[in-house]
Amino acid sequence: MTAVLEVTGVTKRYGSLAAVQDLSFRLEPGTVTGFIGPNGAGKTTTLRMCATLELPDEGEVRIAGRSALDDPRAARRVLGFMPDTFGAYTNTTVAEYLDFFARAYGLAGAERREALQSVVDFTGLAPLVEKHTSVLSKGMKQRLCLAKTLLHDPKVLLLDEPTAGLDPRARVEFRDLVLGLAQLGKALLVSSHILTELAEFCDSVAIVERGKLVAAGRIDDVQGGLERRQRVRLRVLGDPRAASLYLAEQRNVTAVSQEPDHLRFELDGDERALAELLAALVSAGLQPVEFSREGMGLQDLFLRLTGREAAQ
Amino acid sequence: MKVVAEVAEDFGDRWNPLLVKELRQSMRSRGFAILFLGTQLVAAAIAALVLAVGTSEPGQALLMALGTCLVISAVGVVPVFAFLSFTQEWDDNTHDLLVLSQLGPGRIAFGKLKCALLQVALLSVSFAPYLALGLLLEGVDPLLPITLLFTVAVVSAGSSCAAIALAGVGRSRGVRTVLLGLFTVASLGMCVFWIVMLNGLVTTSALLREAAFWGWYSAALLLVVYSAGLCFLGARAHLAHPEEAPTLPARAVAAGGALLLPWLAYAVPATAAIFARSDALVATATFFVSLPALISFSTERERLGRVLERRLPKGLAARLLLHPLLPGGGRGALLMLLVAVLIGTSAVGANKLFAPPVGLISAALATDMAFYVALVAYFWIYTSAASLLTWRLGEKLGWRWVARLSVPVLFLGGTLAGMLIGNVIGDELMAEGGHLMNPFWVLFELGRTKTEDSLPGLLAISGVLLLAQVPRWVRGVADAERASRAAQRARA
């Protein structure tokens, strides 16, 4: 698939400090990529470089096939950036705020009215349009900021810590909005510290540590790349001991443990090995009713990757 | 009703969005309402007082009082509002959102300027009835209120441009507070200057019928417009993406202004005999007009545009030749030297074309040459020193302002240091400022005595500073080569 955002070998230095070093990743349409890293890892700097707010010292950022560095204005037409701090004007209502940015994005007449209606409906801000921005809750401010970011119908969305400070309900609502945007074919890069939450809506991850990319790609691929051994959970009809004995005889199966109603074991191999084992279990008449890979949580993945990086 | 509302909204599409937004905000804010109503009350009170007291020249008294109020509000307060309006974008975290919109840096800066101009227009309209009343009373030249309103509008717009440019500089609150303090003091100074000037004009309105007055008035307003233009371009540069070569227009205007000034300075006296030619005045004006370019050129560390960078020839020899012209290689100082040489050449050309017959003789031309060689030498001394300082300190962004300040510090410090040394060693002339590091004294003396005693000293200092640039060029070329090899390795 054609990437809508391609970051290649990007480096940014502030004096002697290298905030971002040789960073490369890509975003495809309709995907949500979690941009993960501890404080000071260079997430915001990277997002700002992608958003044409900072100029990298080295490397290239291409948005929709065009260099964002050579032609930042063209890039800004197809990207939406939602900073970590909400920018609100005093003495302004929600409608006026959105109207201002619609005009600022060059939308006029009926086109502007349609865009405003569309983003207000999508973000559920309709009941609040006459309210002053200063009285909005944090969650509503984030919705307003997202609405502003969507006004010019960008293809790429860069969201910097969008759920920071939101209550659980607002987080769930925001997650639904993000998934809705991905369904509309937009490519989203979402930076966040709340990894359990990112795991719910991200297809891919890009993990950074001290300005360097530790891993990038689909979560499964990153997990697979990290470790060949897979943890598998198995439940069979009837006596699990037979299944336990069968597994113990397999060469690529280790650490078989029996729980009250299921078995856990580790399989040394890829997805093909997993499929072959399942077929073998069925052939042996063991009647599996549950056979699932227990993936590493995003949090485990992050900690293992950044731990490995720190160790290196 | 919906159709009417839509038509009204669509009418706003032709306006700058910032103007529409700020108008909406102003409707709800207290600041401008207080200023507007306050000035109205003061104007009404003044009119009532003047009519009640019954002075011998009631029209003049009314105009002086109203002029003072208008200058204070339009020149003193409106630009401060413009400053605060721009800094509010930083405080509200909306600056980046604005930059990312399709408004573009020019429209953002112009939007803020338009808001200030609209405020001045509203203030002027509110004062108009009282000014008309002044005209009906005795002793007021009809040109006076028009001149007053026009001057206030131009000066207010100029100050607002400066305010927007300054506000764009300071990202941190501390810097902004300092800048606001300095700007407020400067605005007060501007108010005092224009109040004195306008009140002087009210009492001696016969000046309005003299060509000489209009010459100086035009020159003063031209300087305001020129400075405002530079400030506007500076503000635009701060808002633009670094790849858009944002400072190029400002530098081109600054250099162009510096080149044009000698022509104006010679052409105006040549065509209108009432303006006496003064080399010292020309030099002073050239120096101040060139100052923004001087500071900007010599302290720049911007990257060369990526597209341009790709087209540069590769290889050690080419780099050695080109490095002094590349960012970080001291090209700012060298470009400024080139501009200074062009100014000198331009001045000599202007002198040849416009000077009276006596000025065309070779001796006068040689003196002019010496005069401008000295000017160029001073340009080089300040810019190359600032450029070296930028090279040493500019890596840390926070220190770049130190390098920028170094130009006026070197100029003032050099002048004062010479005077101090003069006091210590008991040299009366030096103690009074008659020494090599006081450019105004040297240039004035060159113009007056037609001798070139100071030139060898100045050229020697310039040569030393040129040699001082060599290590950075060598190191710069080595760094560039190393980075190039590292990039090649990384690509491989």
PDB file of C-alpha atoms in Angstrom, chain B residues 1 21 132 174 223 250 302 312 410 421 449 475:
ATOM      1  CA  MET B   1     -33.265  35.228   7.971  1.00  0.00           C
ATOM      2  CA  LYS B  21     -11.976  36.944  14.588  1.00  0.00           C
ATOM      3  CA  ALA B 132     -14.359  69.673  12.523  1.00  0.00           C
ATOM      4  CA  GLY B 174      10.157  36.590  30.301  1.00  0.00           C
ATOM      5  CA  LEU B 223      11.676  56.591   7.239  1.00  0.00           C
ATOM      6  CA  ALA B 250      13.546  41.685   4.764  1.00  0.00           C
ATOM      7  CA  GLU B 302      19.981  29.868   8.645  1.00  0.00           C
ATOM      8  CA  LEU B 312      25.867  23.318  -5.107  1.00  0.00           C
ATOM      9  CA  LEU B 410      30.414  47.167  19.774  1.00  0.00           C
ATOM     10  CA  ILE B 421      41.041  55.830  27.360  1.00  0.00           C
ATOM     11  CA  THR B 449      38.406  68.373   6.598  1.00  0.00           C
ATOM     12  CA  ARG B 475      37.203  24.333  10.247  1.00  0.00           C
TER      13      ARG B 475
END
